Amino acid sequence: MTAAELNKKRTRGERLRKDALVMHVRLTFMNELLGTASGNEDIHGTYVAGKIKKKQKASQKYIREGLTDEQRDALVHQELEDIKNLNADEEITKGKTFFPRNDKGEPILFDYQIRGFFKSACGACRQIPESETTAKKFTAYKGKIDTLIQVYSDVRKSKDAITNGTVEDKAIREIVIHTNKPIGDCQRPLRASTPQGDRVAISDSESIAPGAWVEFDIVSLLGEGSRGMIEEWLDYGYDNGIGGWRNSRKGSFIWDYVDPEE
């Protein structure tokens, strides 16, 4: 049998997906949604540079002990000049978190962020005795969510790509955040307890105002039997949502079923 004949006989995943559950939902955010993508395009380079700077500072401190007053003053003067030459806006941008953008410049969530929320929600619901998740004994849930529950901005386009054997459009994984308000900022202190005592830092994130919404398709290869669990996870989004600073209920949402646009 030739390769062409074998390809004709292939089901292209139809057997796997014939009993799949498809849920088209809309999330409406009740509180502001915070971006989580780093503003630093070269995170690894910055990390290495930071290590080098620490070593330089330690070595300068050691060198200073054997310097004359004039040499020490010259070294301090050079350090001050380096500080002046820093681009403040650039440094602020590096430390700020943003929303990813699609090719049209629209803020988006990626599919894996929704699945990440599902894992968090599933882990919480498993602790509740009367929950659907507990009743179904959904063990090893992180791996199952990663491999058996998928999120698409439009599953019909994805199915077309599979059926036609074409390369999947990356926009299938990009979920547009719809808002009619300008994107703002959310600045807040972060406190951490360390062996040296409490430390406080300032965190800054892009912020989308309440009322924003997203629509996407959830495809569960576990079939109709998983609907109750997934609905439960979405319900949990009222208490603990998506994005940054979730423990203050940022990114919390309500959800509804909606009909896909034709």
Coordinates of C-alpha atoms in Angstrom, one line a residue:
M1 CA 0.0 0.0 0.0
T2 CA 1.4 3.4 -1.0
A3 CA 1.8 6.4 1.4
A4 CA -1.0 8.2 -0.4
E5 CA -3.4 5.3 0.1
L6 CA -2.3 5.1 3.8
N7 CA -2.9 8.8 4.2
K8 CA -6.4 8.5 2.8
K9 CA -7.3 5.8 5.4
R10 CA -6.0 7.9 8.3
T11 CA -8.7 9.3 10.6
R12 CA -6.6 12.3 11.6
G13 CA -7.6 12.0 15.2
E14 CA -11.3 11.7 14.6
R15 CA -11.5 8.5 16.8
L16 CA -9.9 10.4 19.6
R17 CA -12.1 13.4 19.3
K18 CA -15.5 11.9 18.3
D19 CA -16.8 12.0 21.9
A20 CA -14.9 15.1 23.0
L21 CA -16.7 17.7 25.0
V22 CA -16.6 21.3 23.5
M23 CA -17.6 24.2 25.7
H24 CA -17.7 27.8 24.3
V25 CA -17.5 30.2 27.2
R26 CA -17.1 33.8 28.0
L27 CA -15.3 35.1 31.1
T28 CA -16.2 38.6 32.3
F29 CA -13.6 40.1 34.8
M30 CA -15.1 41.6 37.9
N31 CA -11.8 43.0 39.1
E32 CA -8.8 44.5 37.2
L33 CA -6.7 41.9 35.4
L34 CA -2.9 42.2 35.7
G35 CA -0.3 41.4 33.1
T36 CA 2.3 38.8 33.9
A37 CA 4.7 38.8 31.0
S38 CA 8.2 40.2 31.6
G39 CA 9.1 43.6 30.1
N40 CA 12.7 42.4 29.8
E41 CA 13.3 40.8 26.4
D42 CA 16.6 39.3 27.4
I43 CA 15.9 37.8 30.9
H44 CA 18.9 35.4 30.7
G45 CA 21.3 38.1 29.7
T46 CA 20.1 40.3 32.5
Y47 CA 20.5 37.5 35.0
V48 CA 24.1 36.9 33.9
A49 CA 24.9 40.6 33.9
G50 CA 23.5 40.9 37.4
K51 CA 25.8 38.1 38.6
I52 CA 28.8 39.9 37.0
K53 CA 27.9 43.2 38.6
K54 CA 27.7 41.6 42.0
K55 CA 31.2 40.1 41.5
Q56 CA 32.5 43.5 40.4
K57 CA 31.1 45.3 43.4
A58 CA 32.6 42.7 45.7
S59 CA 35.9 43.0 44.0
Q60 CA 35.8 46.8 44.1
K61 CA 35.1 46.7 47.8
Y62 CA 38.2 44.5 48.3
I63 CA 40.3 46.8 46.1
R64 CA 39.3 49.9 47.9
E65 CA 40.9 48.8 51.1
G66 CA 44.4 49.1 49.5
L67 CA 43.7 52.4 47.5
T68 CA 44.9 55.9 48.2
D69 CA 42.3 58.5 48.9
E70 CA 42.6 59.9 45.4
Q71 CA 42.2 56.5 43.8
R72 CA 39.2 55.7 46.0
D73 CA 37.5 59.0 45.1
A74 CA 38.0 58.3 41.4
L75 CA 36.4 54.9 41.7
V76 CA 33.4 56.3 43.6
H77 CA 33.1 59.1 41.0
Q78 CA 33.0 56.5 38.2
E79 CA 30.3 54.5 40.0
L80 CA 28.2 57.7 40.3
E81 CA 28.6 58.4 36.5
D82 CA 27.5 54.8 35.8
I83 CA 24.3 55.5 37.8
K84 CA 23.6 58.8 36.0
N85 CA 23.9 57.0 32.6
L86 CA 21.2 54.5 33.4
N87 CA 18.1 54.9 31.4
A88 CA 15.4 55.1 34.1
D89 CA 12.5 54.4 31.7
E90 CA 14.3 51.4 30.4
E91 CA 15.0 50.0 33.9
I92 CA 11.3 50.6 34.9
T93 CA 10.1 48.7 31.8
K94 CA 12.4 45.8 32.6
G95 CA 10.9 45.4 36.0
K96 CA 7.3 45.8 34.9
T97 CA 5.0 43.0 33.8
F98 CA 2.9 43.4 30.7
F99 CA 0.2 41.7 28.7
P100 CA 1.4 39.8 25.6
R101 CA 0.1 41.3 22.3
N102 CA -1.0 39.7 19.1
D103 CA 0.0 40.9 15.6
K104 CA -2.7 43.5 15.8
G105 CA -1.4 44.9 19.0
E106 CA -4.3 43.6 21.1
P107 CA -3.7 42.3 24.7
I108 CA -4.1 38.6 24.9
L109 CA -4.0 35.6 27.2
F110 CA -2.3 32.4 26.0
D111 CA -4.1 29.0 26.1
Y112 CA -1.6 27.7 28.7
Q113 CA -2.6 30.5 31.1
I114 CA -6.2 29.1 31.1
R115 CA -4.9 25.6 31.7
G116 CA -2.7 26.9 34.5
F117 CA -5.8 28.4 36.1
F118 CA -7.6 25.0 35.7
K119 CA -4.8 23.3 37.6
S120 CA -5.0 25.8 40.4
A121 CA -8.8 25.6 40.6
C122 CA -8.7 21.8 40.4
G123 CA -6.2 21.6 43.3
A124 CA -8.5 23.8 45.4
C125 CA -11.7 22.0 44.5
R126 CA -10.1 18.7 45.4
Q127 CA -10.0 19.9 49.0
I128 CA -13.8 20.5 49.1
P129 CA -15.6 17.3 50.2
E130 CA -18.8 17.9 48.2
S131 CA -17.1 19.0 45.0
E132 CA -17.5 17.3 41.6
T133 CA -13.7 17.1 41.3
T134 CA -13.5 15.2 44.6
A135 CA -16.4 12.9 43.7
K136 CA -14.7 11.8 40.4
K137 CA -11.4 11.1 42.2
F138 CA -9.5 13.2 39.6
T139 CA -6.0 12.2 40.6
A140 CA -2.7 13.1 38.9
Y141 CA -4.8 16.1 37.7
K142 CA -2.0 18.3 36.4
G143 CA -0.8 15.9 33.8
K144 CA -4.4 15.1 32.7
I145 CA -5.3 18.8 32.3
D146 CA -2.1 19.3 30.3
T147 CA -2.7 16.4 27.9
L148 CA -6.5 15.9 27.8
I149 CA -8.0 19.4 28.2
Q150 CA -7.2 21.9 25.5
V151 CA -8.1 25.6 25.1
Y152 CA -8.5 27.3 21.7
S153 CA -9.6 30.8 20.7
D154 CA -11.7 29.1 18.0
V155 CA -11.8 25.3 17.9
R156 CA -13.4 25.2 14.5
K157 CA -10.4 26.8 12.8
S158 CA -8.2 24.3 14.6
K159 CA -10.3 21.4 13.4
D160 CA -10.0 22.8 9.8
A161 CA -6.3 22.9 10.2
I162 CA -6.2 19.3 11.4
T163 CA -8.6 18.1 8.6
N164 CA -6.8 19.9 5.9
G165 CA -3.4 19.0 7.2
T166 CA -2.3 22.7 7.2
V167 CA -0.1 24.3 9.8
E168 CA -2.1 25.6 12.7
D169 CA -2.5 29.3 12.9
K170 CA -0.8 30.6 16.1
A171 CA -3.8 32.9 16.7
I172 CA -5.7 29.7 17.7
R173 CA -3.7 29.8 20.9
E174 CA -4.1 33.6 21.5
I175 CA -7.2 34.6 23.4
V176 CA -8.0 38.3 22.9
I177 CA -8.9 40.4 25.9
H178 CA -11.7 42.7 24.9
T179 CA -11.9 46.1 26.6
N180 CA -13.0 49.6 25.7
K181 CA -10.9 51.3 28.4
P182 CA -7.2 52.3 28.3
I183 CA -4.7 49.9 29.8
G184 CA -3.4 51.3 33.1
D185 CA -0.9 50.4 35.8
C186 CA -1.1 48.7 39.2
Q187 CA 1.7 49.4 41.6
R188 CA 1.8 47.6 44.9
P189 CA 4.4 46.7 47.6
L190 CA 5.6 43.1 47.9
R191 CA 6.7 42.0 51.4
A192 CA 9.0 39.0 51.9
S193 CA 10.3 37.5 55.1
T194 CA 14.0 36.6 54.9
P195 CA 16.7 35.5 57.4
Q196 CA 17.8 39.1 57.4
G197 CA 14.3 40.3 58.2
D198 CA 11.3 41.6 56.3
R199 CA 12.1 43.0 52.8
V200 CA 9.8 45.2 50.8
A201 CA 9.9 45.7 47.0
I202 CA 7.6 47.5 44.6
S203 CA 5.9 45.6 41.8
D204 CA 4.4 47.2 38.8
S205 CA 2.0 45.6 36.2
E206 CA -0.1 46.6 33.3
S207 CA -3.8 46.6 34.4
I208 CA -7.0 46.1 32.4
A209 CA -10.1 47.6 34.1
P210 CA -13.1 45.5 35.3
G211 CA -15.6 44.6 32.6
A212 CA -13.1 43.2 30.2
W213 CA -14.0 39.8 28.7
V214 CA -12.5 36.9 26.8
E215 CA -14.1 34.1 24.8
F216 CA -12.6 30.7 24.1
D217 CA -13.3 27.0 23.5
I218 CA -12.5 24.3 26.0
V219 CA -12.1 20.8 24.4
S220 CA -12.0 17.9 26.8
L221 CA -11.0 14.5 25.4
L222 CA -12.5 13.1 28.6
G223 CA -16.0 13.7 27.1
E224 CA -19.3 14.8 28.6
G225 CA -18.5 13.3 32.0
S226 CA -15.9 16.0 32.6
R227 CA -18.4 18.9 32.1
G228 CA -19.3 19.2 35.8
M229 CA -15.7 19.4 36.9
I230 CA -14.8 22.0 34.3
E231 CA -17.9 24.1 35.2
E232 CA -16.8 23.9 38.9
W233 CA -13.3 25.1 38.0
L234 CA -14.7 28.1 36.2
D235 CA -17.0 28.8 39.1
Y236 CA -13.9 28.9 41.3
G237 CA -12.7 31.9 39.2
Y238 CA -15.1 34.0 41.3
D239 CA -12.9 33.5 44.3
N240 CA -9.4 33.2 42.7
G241 CA -8.9 34.3 39.1
I242 CA -6.3 34.7 36.4
G243 CA -3.2 36.9 36.0
G244 CA -1.1 38.6 38.7
W245 CA -1.9 39.2 42.4
R246 CA -4.7 36.7 42.4
N247 CA -4.7 36.4 46.2
S248 CA -6.2 39.9 46.3
R249 CA -8.9 38.7 43.9
K250 CA -7.3 40.5 40.9
G251 CA -8.4 38.8 37.7
S252 CA -11.5 37.2 39.4
F253 CA -14.4 36.6 37.0
I254 CA -17.9 35.2 36.3
W255 CA -18.6 33.1 33.3
D256 CA -21.4 32.0 30.9
Y257 CA -21.9 29.7 28.0
V258 CA -22.2 31.7 24.8
D259 CA -22.9 30.7 21.2
P260 CA -19.9 30.9 18.9
E261 CA -20.1 33.7 16.3
E262 CA -20.7 32.4 12.8

